[in-house]
Tab-separated table of C-alpha atoms in Angstrom:
chain	number	residue	atom	x	y	z
J	132	UNK	CA	13.021	-60.209	15.218
J	133	UNK	CA	11.436	-63.623	15.073
J	134	UNK	CA	13.900	-66.487	14.383
J	135	UNK	CA	13.915	-70.304	14.400
J	136	UNK	CA	14.163	-71.789	17.750
J	137	UNK	CA	17.639	-72.881	18.973
J	138	UNK	CA	18.783	-75.175	21.809
J	139	UNK	CA	18.933	-72.165	24.123
J	140	UNK	CA	15.272	-71.392	23.270
J	141	UNK	CA	14.321	-74.989	24.023
J	142	UNK	CA	16.068	-74.757	27.364
J	143	UNK	CA	14.100	-71.556	28.145
J	144	UNK	CA	10.755	-73.094	27.170
J	145	UNK	CA	11.608	-76.129	29.461
J	146	UNK	CA	12.120	-73.811	32.413
J	147	UNK	CA	8.998	-71.983	31.709
J	148	UNK	CA	7.151	-75.247	31.719
J	149	UNK	CA	9.033	-76.548	34.929
J	150	UNK	CA	6.942	-77.832	37.891
J	151	UNK	CA	8.925	-75.727	40.078
J	152	UNK	CA	7.376	-72.306	40.316
J	153	UNK	CA	10.589	-70.577	41.390
J	154	UNK	CA	12.318	-71.947	38.203
J	155	UNK	CA	9.575	-70.544	36.037
J	156	UNK	CA	9.801	-67.220	37.950
J	157	UNK	CA	13.611	-67.159	37.135
J	158	UNK	CA	12.862	-68.093	33.507
J	159	UNK	CA	10.540	-65.124	33.350
J	160	UNK	CA	13.620	-62.941	34.054
J	161	UNK	CA	15.389	-64.518	31.039
J	162	UNK	CA	12.257	-63.851	28.880
J	163	UNK	CA	12.440	-60.232	29.858
J	164	UNK	CA	16.096	-60.008	28.860
J	165	UNK	CA	15.432	-61.554	25.447
J	166	UNK	CA	12.201	-60.052	24.493
J	167	UNK	CA	11.759	-56.712	26.171
J	168	UNK	CA	13.397	-54.645	23.505
J	169	UNK	CA	11.479	-56.521	20.919
J	170	UNK	CA	8.039	-55.874	22.482
J	171	UNK	CA	9.037	-52.262	23.281
J	172	UNK	CA	9.977	-51.531	19.755
J	173	UNK	CA	6.981	-53.230	18.338
J	174	UNK	CA	4.757	-50.921	20.475
J	175	UNK	CA	6.525	-47.974	19.068
J	176	UNK	CA	6.157	-49.440	15.639
J	177	UNK	CA	2.355	-49.724	16.121
J	178	UNK	CA	1.817	-46.237	17.530
J	179	UNK	CA	4.820	-44.107	16.986
J	180	UNK	CA	2.715	-41.071	16.447
J	181	UNK	CA	0.573	-41.474	19.447
J	182	UNK	CA	2.821	-43.153	21.940
J	183	UNK	CA	5.950	-41.798	23.618
J	184	UNK	CA	8.876	-43.993	24.467
J	185	UNK	CA	8.105	-43.746	28.095
J	186	UNK	CA	4.614	-45.117	27.744
J	187	UNK	CA	5.830	-47.666	25.366
J	188	UNK	CA	8.243	-48.898	28.072
J	189	UNK	CA	5.488	-48.863	30.712
J	190	UNK	CA	3.089	-50.910	28.468
J	191	UNK	CA	5.747	-53.359	27.692
J	192	UNK	CA	6.648	-53.708	31.261
J	193	UNK	CA	3.100	-54.283	32.083
J	194	UNK	CA	3.015	-57.195	29.538
J	195	UNK	CA	6.112	-58.790	31.177
J	196	UNK	CA	4.773	-58.339	34.715
J	197	UNK	CA	1.712	-60.137	33.784
J	198	UNK	CA	3.666	-62.881	32.080
J	199	UNK	CA	5.796	-63.280	35.109
J	200	UNK	CA	2.842	-63.590	37.431
J	201	UNK	CA	1.187	-66.016	35.020
J	202	UNK	CA	4.058	-68.395	34.738
J	203	UNK	CA	4.534	-68.271	38.474
J	204	UNK	CA	0.868	-69.285	38.825
J	205	UNK	CA	1.172	-72.225	36.374
J	206	UNK	CA	3.640	-73.575	33.720
J	207	UNK	CA	3.725	-71.896	30.285
J	208	UNK	CA	2.738	-74.173	27.565
J	209	UNK	CA	4.216	-73.465	24.277
J	210	UNK	CA	6.038	-75.436	21.665
J	211	UNK	CA	7.748	-72.741	19.793
J	212	UNK	CA	9.871	-70.045	20.991
J	213	UNK	CA	7.808	-67.417	19.088
J	214	UNK	CA	4.787	-68.586	21.197
J	215	UNK	CA	6.321	-66.575	23.975
J	216	UNK	CA	6.958	-63.647	21.760
J	217	UNK	CA	3.496	-63.666	20.318
J	218	UNK	CA	2.030	-64.049	23.800
J	219	UNK	CA	3.818	-61.067	25.007
J	220	UNK	CA	3.087	-59.107	21.861
J	221	UNK	CA	-0.600	-59.775	22.180
J	222	UNK	CA	-0.696	-58.767	25.854
J	223	UNK	CA	1.154	-55.681	25.004
J	224	UNK	CA	-1.111	-54.896	22.247
J	225	UNK	CA	-4.168	-55.398	24.256
J	226	UNK	CA	-2.846	-53.161	27.149
J	227	UNK	CA	-2.131	-50.552	24.272
J	228	UNK	CA	-5.663	-50.600	23.018
J	229	UNK	CA	-6.875	-50.342	26.478
J	230	UNK	CA	-4.891	-47.215	27.167
J	231	UNK	CA	-5.873	-45.765	23.723
J	232	UNK	CA	-9.514	-46.275	24.579
J	233	UNK	CA	-9.004	-44.529	27.961
J	234	UNK	CA	-7.404	-41.653	26.234
J	235	UNK	CA	-10.107	-41.360	23.592
J	236	UNK	CA	-13.335	-42.931	24.928
J	237	UNK	CA	-15.335	-41.059	22.195
J	238	UNK	CA	-13.545	-43.101	19.430
J	239	UNK	CA	-14.151	-46.318	21.288
J	240	UNK	CA	-17.714	-45.634	21.637
J	241	UNK	CA	-17.928	-44.870	17.874
J	242	UNK	CA	-16.477	-48.235	17.142
J	243	UNK	CA	-18.954	-49.852	19.375
J	244	UNK	CA	-21.872	-48.366	17.384
J	245	UNK	CA	-20.229	-49.675	14.247
J	246	UNK	CA	-20.229	-53.121	15.724
J	247	UNK	CA	-23.847	-53.034	16.744
J	248	UNK	CA	-24.605	-53.389	13.035
J	249	UNK	CA	-24.464	-56.526	11.087
J	250	UNK	CA	-21.123	-57.588	9.623
J	251	UNK	CA	-21.853	-56.264	6.191
J	252	UNK	CA	-23.224	-52.937	7.609
J	253	UNK	CA	-20.034	-52.800	9.802
J	254	UNK	CA	-17.992	-53.060	6.828
J	255	UNK	CA	-19.618	-50.168	4.982
J	256	UNK	CA	-20.088	-48.256	8.321
J	257	UNK	CA	-16.388	-47.921	8.626
J	258	UNK	CA	-15.942	-46.011	5.452
J	259	UNK	CA	-15.697	-42.641	7.092
J	260	UNK	CA	-12.734	-43.808	9.108
J	261	UNK	CA	-11.514	-45.791	6.106
J	262	UNK	CA	-11.258	-42.522	4.137
J	263	UNK	CA	-9.378	-40.980	6.978
J	264	UNK	CA	-7.112	-43.973	7.042
J	265	UNK	CA	-6.598	-43.711	3.199
J	266	UNK	CA	-5.593	-40.149	3.365
J	267	UNK	CA	-3.027	-40.786	5.969
J	268	UNK	CA	-1.473	-43.508	3.986
J	269	UNK	CA	-2.207	-42.885	0.454
J	270	UNK	CA	0.554	-40.151	0.224
J	271	UNK	CA	3.023	-42.605	1.637
J	272	UNK	CA	2.087	-45.209	-0.818
J	273	UNK	CA	2.131	-42.763	-3.595
J	274	UNK	CA	5.669	-41.632	-2.733
J	275	UNK	CA	6.718	-45.222	-2.679
J	276	UNK	CA	5.121	-45.910	-6.052
J	277	UNK	CA	6.936	-42.945	-7.390
J	278	UNK	CA	10.110	-44.101	-6.196
J	279	UNK	CA	9.541	-47.691	-7.100
J	280	UNK	CA	11.988	-49.151	-9.397
J	281	UNK	CA	11.192	-52.021	-11.699
J	282	UNK	CA	11.149	-54.927	-9.464
J	283	UNK	CA	12.135	-58.457	-10.350
J	284	UNK	CA	12.025	-62.021	-8.936
J	285	UNK	CA	14.663	-62.528	-6.344
J	286	UNK	CA	17.610	-64.036	-7.955
J	287	UNK	CA	18.259	-67.629	-7.151
J	288	UNK	CA	21.769	-67.070	-6.433
J	289	UNK	CA	22.426	-66.255	-2.818
J	290	UNK	CA	25.412	-64.043	-3.493
J	291	UNK	CA	23.046	-61.687	-5.310
J	292	UNK	CA	20.823	-61.410	-2.383
J	293	UNK	CA	23.332	-61.439	0.214
J	294	UNK	CA	21.650	-59.020	2.561
J	295	UNK	CA	18.609	-61.184	2.796
J	296	UNK	CA	18.579	-64.718	4.073
J	297	UNK	CA	17.634	-67.027	1.236
J	298	UNK	CA	14.427	-68.658	1.765
J	299	UNK	CA	14.291	-72.450	1.963
J	300	UNK	CA	11.832	-72.957	-0.991
J	301	UNK	CA	10.835	-71.431	-4.317
J	302	UNK	CA	7.378	-70.868	-2.984
J	303	UNK	CA	8.628	-68.802	-0.218
J	304	UNK	CA	10.908	-66.728	-2.653
J	305	UNK	CA	7.982	-66.183	-4.896
J	306	UNK	CA	5.662	-64.954	-2.106
J	307	UNK	CA	8.412	-62.656	-0.678
J	308	UNK	CA	8.841	-61.156	-4.047
J	309	UNK	CA	5.221	-60.662	-4.601
J	310	UNK	CA	4.843	-59.249	-1.091
J	311	UNK	CA	7.782	-56.785	-1.642
J	312	UNK	CA	6.226	-55.719	-5.013
J	313	UNK	CA	3.143	-54.382	-3.117
J	314	UNK	CA	5.242	-51.848	-1.246
J	315	UNK	CA	2.705	-51.910	1.662
J	316	UNK	CA	2.485	-49.157	4.283
J	317	UNK	CA	3.426	-50.247	7.705
J	318	UNK	CA	-0.167	-50.566	8.926
J	319	UNK	CA	-1.184	-52.657	5.834
J	320	UNK	CA	1.730	-54.984	6.579
J	321	UNK	CA	0.759	-55.230	10.184
J	322	UNK	CA	-2.814	-55.820	9.283
J	323	UNK	CA	-1.747	-58.881	7.147
J	324	UNK	CA	0.809	-60.052	9.805
J	325	UNK	CA	-1.758	-59.833	12.532
J	326	UNK	CA	-4.292	-61.731	10.617
J	327	UNK	CA	-1.893	-64.261	8.996
J	328	UNK	CA	-0.314	-65.317	12.251
J	329	UNK	CA	-3.861	-65.387	13.775
J	330	UNK	CA	-2.629	-63.300	16.848
J	331	UNK	CA	-5.218	-60.658	16.573
J	332	UNK	CA	-8.986	-60.381	15.982
J	333	UNK	CA	-10.378	-57.813	13.558
J	334	UNK	CA	-11.792	-55.843	16.661
J	335	UNK	CA	-8.117	-55.729	18.044
J	336	UNK	CA	-6.780	-54.527	14.847
J	337	UNK	CA	-9.596	-51.981	14.646
J	338	UNK	CA	-8.676	-50.721	18.173
J	339	UNK	CA	-5.048	-50.552	17.473
J	340	UNK	CA	-5.367	-48.492	14.374
J	341	UNK	CA	-8.547	-46.480	15.187
J	342	UNK	CA	-10.531	-47.912	12.236
J	343	UNK	CA	-13.714	-50.097	12.372
J	344	UNK	CA	-13.556	-53.789	12.731
J	345	UNK	CA	-15.474	-53.931	9.332
J	346	UNK	CA	-12.875	-51.947	7.615
J	347	UNK	CA	-10.169	-54.041	9.105
J	348	UNK	CA	-11.679	-57.017	7.637
J	349	UNK	CA	-12.146	-55.328	4.305
J	350	UNK	CA	-8.610	-54.203	4.226
J	351	UNK	CA	-7.153	-57.592	5.008
J	352	UNK	CA	-9.267	-58.965	2.292
J	353	UNK	CA	-8.238	-56.372	-0.187
J	354	UNK	CA	-4.537	-56.816	0.646
J	355	UNK	CA	-4.629	-60.613	0.239
J	356	UNK	CA	-6.385	-60.067	-3.098
J	357	UNK	CA	-3.489	-57.653	-4.095
J	358	UNK	CA	-1.047	-60.327	-2.981
J	359	UNK	CA	-2.630	-62.989	-5.046
J	360	UNK	CA	-2.580	-60.806	-8.112
J	361	UNK	CA	1.047	-60.009	-7.637
J	362	UNK	CA	1.818	-63.709	-7.238
J	363	UNK	CA	-0.037	-64.523	-10.513
J	364	UNK	CA	1.812	-61.668	-12.327
J	365	UNK	CA	5.080	-63.326	-11.302
J	366	UNK	CA	3.884	-66.725	-12.643
J	367	UNK	CA	4.243	-65.747	-16.030
J	368	UNK	CA	8.070	-66.143	-15.590
J	369	UNK	CA	7.580	-69.797	-14.879
J	370	UNK	CA	6.628	-72.436	-17.351
J	371	UNK	CA	2.939	-73.640	-17.296
J	372	UNK	CA	3.625	-76.882	-15.264
J	373	UNK	CA	5.670	-75.029	-12.591
J	374	UNK	CA	3.023	-72.313	-12.371
J	375	UNK	CA	0.210	-74.799	-11.987
J	376	UNK	CA	1.953	-76.468	-9.107
J	377	UNK	CA	2.639	-73.262	-7.388
J	378	UNK	CA	-1.078	-72.004	-7.849
J	379	UNK	CA	-2.298	-75.378	-6.398
J	380	UNK	CA	0.233	-75.106	-3.526
J	381	UNK	CA	-1.029	-71.598	-2.695
J	382	UNK	CA	-4.756	-72.194	-3.233
J	383	UNK	CA	-5.010	-69.586	-6.012
J	384	UNK	CA	-7.475	-70.120	-8.761
J	385	UNK	CA	-6.507	-69.772	-12.370
J	386	UNK	CA	-9.192	-67.299	-13.305
J	387	UNK	CA	-7.295	-64.631	-11.351
J	388	UNK	CA	-4.199	-65.030	-13.603
J	389	UNK	CA	-3.790	-61.887	-15.866
J	390	UNK	CA	-3.621	-62.415	-19.527
J	391	UNK	CA	-0.080	-62.174	-21.030
K	27	UNK	CA	2.056	-76.828	14.636
K	28	UNK	CA	1.818	-73.160	15.757
K	29	UNK	CA	1.155	-72.233	19.231
K	30	UNK	CA	-2.157	-70.452	19.868
K	31	UNK	CA	-3.198	-68.779	23.092
K	32	UNK	CA	-6.471	-70.028	24.767
K	33	UNK	CA	-7.616	-66.431	24.991
K	34	UNK	CA	-7.681	-66.412	21.067
K	35	UNK	CA	-10.137	-69.170	21.007
K	36	UNK	CA	-12.768	-67.186	22.788
K	37	UNK	CA	-16.045	-66.386	20.949
K	38	UNK	CA	-15.376	-63.581	18.350
K	39	UNK	CA	-16.654	-60.227	19.482
K	40	UNK	CA	-17.206	-58.999	15.897
K	41	UNK	CA	-19.489	-60.815	13.437
K	42	UNK	CA	-16.574	-61.029	10.903
K	43	UNK	CA	-14.121	-62.695	13.402
K	44	UNK	CA	-15.359	-66.145	12.869
K	45	UNK	CA	-12.499	-68.583	11.891
K	46	UNK	CA	-11.838	-68.128	8.198
K	47	UNK	CA	-11.004	-70.968	5.851
K	48	UNK	CA	-7.074	-71.001	5.321
K	49	UNK	CA	-5.487	-71.498	2.011
K	50	UNK	CA	-1.793	-72.528	1.166
K	51	UNK	CA	-1.070	-68.848	0.682
K	52	UNK	CA	-2.246	-68.240	4.342
K	53	UNK	CA	-0.065	-70.833	5.623
K	54	UNK	CA	3.021	-69.663	3.667
K	55	UNK	CA	2.351	-66.071	4.778
K	56	UNK	CA	2.017	-67.047	8.398
K	57	UNK	CA	5.279	-69.081	8.113
K	58	UNK	CA	7.161	-66.276	6.539
K	59	UNK	CA	6.011	-63.722	9.067
K	60	UNK	CA	6.861	-65.988	11.928
K	61	UNK	CA	10.405	-66.537	10.515
K	62	UNK	CA	10.808	-62.672	9.962
K	63	UNK	CA	11.037	-62.976	6.330
K	64	UNK	CA	8.400	-60.327	5.805
K	65	UNK	CA	9.211	-58.149	8.658
K	66	UNK	CA	9.292	-54.475	8.070
K	67	UNK	CA	12.272	-52.254	8.720
K	68	UNK	CA	10.513	-50.712	11.787
K	69	UNK	CA	13.288	-51.304	14.138
K	70	UNK	CA	15.806	-49.226	12.129
K	71	UNK	CA	13.301	-46.528	11.716
K	72	UNK	CA	12.808	-45.974	15.407
K	73	UNK	CA	14.749	-42.904	16.344
K	74	UNK	CA	17.646	-43.260	18.568
K	75	UNK	CA	16.287	-41.062	21.337
K	76	UNK	CA	13.602	-43.466	21.764
K	77	UNK	CA	15.990	-46.219	23.068
K	78	UNK	CA	16.093	-47.332	26.476
K	79	UNK	CA	19.332	-47.148	28.629
K	80	UNK	CA	20.740	-50.025	30.543
K	81	UNK	CA	19.970	-48.726	34.004
K	82	UNK	CA	16.302	-48.304	33.273
K	83	UNK	CA	16.207	-51.578	31.647
K	84	UNK	CA	17.627	-53.231	34.738
K	85	UNK	CA	15.084	-51.303	36.909
K	86	UNK	CA	12.179	-52.470	34.906
K	87	UNK	CA	13.492	-56.082	34.838
K	88	UNK	CA	13.578	-55.874	38.699
K	89	UNK	CA	9.999	-54.537	38.864
K	90	UNK	CA	8.960	-57.445	36.634
K	91	UNK	CA	10.614	-59.961	38.734
K	92	UNK	CA	9.259	-58.393	41.982
K	93	UNK	CA	5.694	-58.671	40.483
K	94	UNK	CA	6.399	-62.548	39.811
K	95	UNK	CA	7.965	-63.037	43.198
K	96	UNK	CA	5.248	-61.302	45.033
K	97	UNK	CA	2.757	-64.024	43.632
K	98	UNK	CA	5.250	-66.784	44.425
K	99	UNK	CA	5.521	-65.537	47.993
K	100	UNK	CA	1.891	-65.093	48.358
K	101	UNK	CA	1.069	-68.552	47.364
K	102	UNK	CA	3.577	-69.838	50.068
K	103	UNK	CA	2.175	-68.010	52.949
K	104	UNK	CA	2.402	-69.582	56.419
K	105	UNK	CA	1.001	-68.532	59.813
K	106	UNK	CA	3.084	-66.209	61.878
K	107	UNK	CA	1.753	-67.623	65.106
K	108	UNK	CA	4.758	-69.276	66.434
K	109	UNK	CA	7.589	-67.488	64.714
K	110	UNK	CA	9.030	-64.037	64.914
K	111	UNK	CA	9.471	-61.793	61.906
K	112	UNK	CA	12.764	-62.870	60.436
K	113	UNK	CA	11.971	-66.514	60.909
K	114	UNK	CA	8.767	-66.002	58.971
K	115	UNK	CA	10.647	-64.358	56.178
K	116	UNK	CA	13.077	-67.285	56.075
K	117	UNK	CA	10.274	-69.762	56.247
K	118	UNK	CA	8.353	-68.298	53.349
K	119	UNK	CA	11.325	-67.779	51.263
K	120	UNK	CA	12.717	-71.387	51.794
K	121	UNK	CA	9.313	-72.678	51.071
K	122	UNK	CA	9.383	-71.362	47.598
K	123	UNK	CA	13.022	-72.195	46.941
K	124	UNK	CA	14.072	-68.681	46.353
K	125	UNK	CA	17.645	-67.830	47.553
K	126	UNK	CA	18.608	-65.140	49.977
K	127	UNK	CA	20.599	-63.261	47.188
K	128	UNK	CA	17.551	-63.263	44.943
K	129	UNK	CA	15.363	-61.571	47.508
K	130	UNK	CA	18.024	-59.270	48.725
K	131	UNK	CA	19.048	-58.349	45.138
K	132	UNK	CA	15.358	-57.297	44.387
K	133	UNK	CA	15.272	-55.252	47.750
K	134	UNK	CA	18.442	-53.557	46.846
K	135	UNK	CA	20.367	-54.697	49.989
K	136	UNK	CA	23.463	-56.741	50.545
K	137	UNK	CA	22.683	-60.331	50.862
K	138	UNK	CA	24.693	-60.412	54.142
K	139	UNK	CA	22.403	-57.880	55.626
K	140	UNK	CA	19.487	-59.975	54.582
K	141	UNK	CA	20.807	-62.974	56.328
K	142	UNK	CA	21.368	-61.120	59.383
K	143	UNK	CA	17.775	-60.009	59.308
K	144	UNK	CA	16.749	-63.663	59.204
K	145	UNK	CA	19.087	-64.525	62.075
K	146	UNK	CA	18.215	-62.366	65.052
K	147	UNK	CA	15.049	-60.857	66.373
K	148	UNK	CA	16.632	-57.596	67.539
K	149	UNK	CA	18.214	-56.755	64.118
K	150	UNK	CA	14.748	-56.465	62.784
K	151	UNK	CA	13.898	-53.666	64.936
K	152	UNK	CA	16.771	-51.719	63.513
K	153	UNK	CA	15.485	-51.854	59.968
K	154	UNK	CA	15.508	-48.711	57.948
K	155	UNK	CA	11.700	-47.788	57.395
K	156	UNK	CA	12.060	-47.639	53.615
K	157	UNK	CA	13.605	-51.140	53.405
K	158	UNK	CA	10.883	-52.348	55.762
K	159	UNK	CA	8.247	-51.037	53.524
K	160	UNK	CA	9.782	-52.828	50.550
K	161	UNK	CA	9.798	-56.082	52.547
K	162	UNK	CA	6.118	-55.683	53.555
K	163	UNK	CA	5.333	-55.012	49.907
K	164	UNK	CA	7.271	-57.907	48.524
K	165	UNK	CA	5.748	-60.363	50.934
K	166	UNK	CA	2.429	-58.567	50.938
K	167	UNK	CA	2.414	-58.321	54.702
K	168	UNK	CA	0.271	-55.870	56.580
K	169	UNK	CA	2.204	-53.873	59.068
K	170	UNK	CA	0.147	-54.718	62.180
K	171	UNK	CA	0.978	-58.430	61.566
K	172	UNK	CA	4.576	-57.799	61.076
K	173	UNK	CA	4.725	-55.617	64.169
K	174	UNK	CA	2.917	-58.252	66.353
K	175	UNK	CA	5.372	-60.899	65.062
K	176	UNK	CA	8.387	-58.545	65.840
K	177	UNK	CA	7.173	-58.114	69.390
K	178	UNK	CA	6.955	-61.811	69.798
K	179	UNK	CA	10.523	-61.948	68.816
K	180	UNK	CA	11.573	-59.412	71.420
K	181	UNK	CA	9.466	-61.283	74.099
K	182	UNK	CA	11.114	-64.590	73.210
K	183	UNK	CA	14.516	-62.999	73.397
K	184	UNK	CA	13.971	-62.187	77.130
K	185	UNK	CA	14.285	-58.799	78.784
K	186	UNK	CA	17.254	-56.897	79.931
K	187	UNK	CA	19.795	-58.879	78.060
K	188	UNK	CA	22.040	-57.715	75.379
K	189	UNK	CA	21.303	-59.175	72.103
K	190	UNK	CA	23.354	-59.695	68.958
K	191	UNK	CA	26.561	-58.390	70.441
K	192	UNK	CA	28.522	-60.574	68.233
K	193	UNK	CA	26.648	-60.287	65.226
K	194	UNK	CA	28.066	-57.190	63.882
K	195	UNK	CA	27.904	-56.618	60.050
K	196	UNK	CA	30.964	-57.511	58.086
K	197	UNK	CA	33.298	-54.399	57.717
K	198	UNK	CA	32.695	-53.982	53.946
K	199	UNK	CA	28.946	-54.044	54.179
K	200	UNK	CA	27.141	-50.618	54.074
K	201	UNK	CA	25.231	-51.308	57.360
K	202	UNK	CA	23.321	-47.970	57.216
K	203	UNK	CA	21.802	-49.093	53.956
K	204	UNK	CA	19.532	-51.364	55.725
K	205	UNK	CA	19.709	-50.655	59.336
K	206	UNK	CA	19.755	-47.674	61.624
K	207	UNK	CA	22.221	-47.430	64.460
K	208	UNK	CA	25.887	-47.995	64.682
K	209	UNK	CA	27.633	-50.058	61.972
K	210	UNK	CA	29.237	-53.287	62.874
K	211	UNK	CA	27.725	-53.869	66.255
K	212	UNK	CA	24.371	-54.141	67.778
K	213	UNK	CA	24.217	-53.376	71.587
K	214	UNK	CA	20.595	-52.578	72.062
K	215	UNK	CA	19.010	-54.029	75.134
K	216	UNK	CA	15.572	-55.358	75.033
K	217	UNK	CA	13.919	-52.115	76.292
K	218	UNK	CA	15.856	-50.093	73.775
K	219	UNK	CA	14.841	-52.583	71.169
K	220	UNK	CA	11.125	-51.922	72.046
K	221	UNK	CA	11.697	-48.381	71.639
K	222	UNK	CA	13.431	-48.912	68.350
K	223	UNK	CA	10.459	-50.924	67.239
K	224	UNK	CA	8.033	-48.215	68.137
K	225	UNK	CA	9.949	-45.742	66.012
K	226	UNK	CA	10.209	-48.195	63.147
K	227	UNK	CA	6.458	-48.946	63.129
K	228	UNK	CA	5.655	-45.155	63.387
K	229	UNK	CA	7.903	-44.187	60.495
K	230	UNK	CA	6.729	-47.088	58.441
K	231	UNK	CA	3.116	-46.142	58.926
K	232	UNK	CA	3.817	-42.659	57.815
K	233	UNK	CA	5.518	-44.004	54.695
K	234	UNK	CA	2.776	-46.285	53.812
K	235	UNK	CA	0.096	-43.581	54.346
K	236	UNK	CA	2.296	-41.270	52.025
K	237	UNK	CA	2.229	-44.060	49.319
K	238	UNK	CA	-1.483	-44.792	49.819
K	239	UNK	CA	-0.937	-48.455	50.711
K	240	UNK	CA	-3.951	-48.917	52.829
K	241	UNK	CA	-3.590	-52.716	51.929
K	242	UNK	CA	-0.480	-52.980	54.100
K	243	UNK	CA	-1.608	-50.574	56.891
K	244	UNK	CA	-4.364	-52.689	58.156
K	245	UNK	CA	-4.648	-56.267	59.186
K	246	UNK	CA	-6.137	-58.400	56.406
K	247	UNK	CA	-9.221	-60.507	56.864
K	248	UNK	CA	-7.326	-63.713	56.596
């Protein structure tokens, strides 16, 4: 789980950036201790149905071996501890995609055909796979909708939300509430995360989930639109001045706000 | 400011991958994801049988460290012209500032055995072939080069003398874990040592062939 940097993290980063290659190599062992389980589980999270635990372990190890070789060759440059985690996750994800392509070259070839079209064509060209994707996940989303209770803004009292760490700002709380209200599938959540943190291209997301790059882009756009709508619906609980500040802060135009 | 990998700044390979204009919402989303505030419950959903046990974790960690150390040692290579095998191992190891226990730990031998290996030429010829293969692999050293260096060590030691009589392994060390022969004492004379070296090279060659390690079977161009 990502977390805020600590003094220990700062020490690890300093060691990874050391001028002594042996010290950087030793630090790579510490990186393994801290992040291997995280990366391994993330791989299983991405591809639980197509990836066995043993293969996930191998891919995660491959990512760490590359990292160890790279930090020995030159100092690692990162200012935040999640730079290391993101780096490892990206390496693992790319290795995962490579293996998926090896297993199913036909699918990779089909995606290359999709990409040979223009951006707009590619977006529509992915509809066949998009339908397949939708059928996979619509049932899950439907089930979630059926079981969905009336949600509400997270309470401002930390005691009422004791199981979740209280966000630092009202803006964060609002976005979290709007995000939770969407009840996204795992894949949708990951598409948003990978794009929001800028750690994956649309093509990488497409390879990861067996969809076209065009569809990945379209889906990300749809998800963000749904999130904006969800935020706007929550704004009705704020007074006009507060809502205006929040809209400006998030860059959401007023014409999207639903009528009361 | 967030860290971004250089590889992410490459030219987009999909027409829609050009950098998009970011809004305040994008920044808040990014921050919340990075802080774990929007993480899913994926970890709790992964079945227990997919967990990894401690022994495998340690084995994989050692594999990762070996991969990094191999690069480290490779970058610190020195010629073998004037040194025998154990001296060369020590020279390269010292050059990269890696301790004896770190190397021996990754090879799975007692550090005191490793220190003996670096100390006397004759002891090198008594190596267990599988340990020798691990050393060649870690130091990326072809067998012919190692063999030549070991012969040099024997020649430098003189002929007909008894080597290493007083350098027996400490009593609590599992001698046979790393070396063939009698525990605690080495009484090989130089002719016997040459024969031991022949046996070691032959057994090692067979192991490397079985593992398909042609890179370690032949002298490299450099």
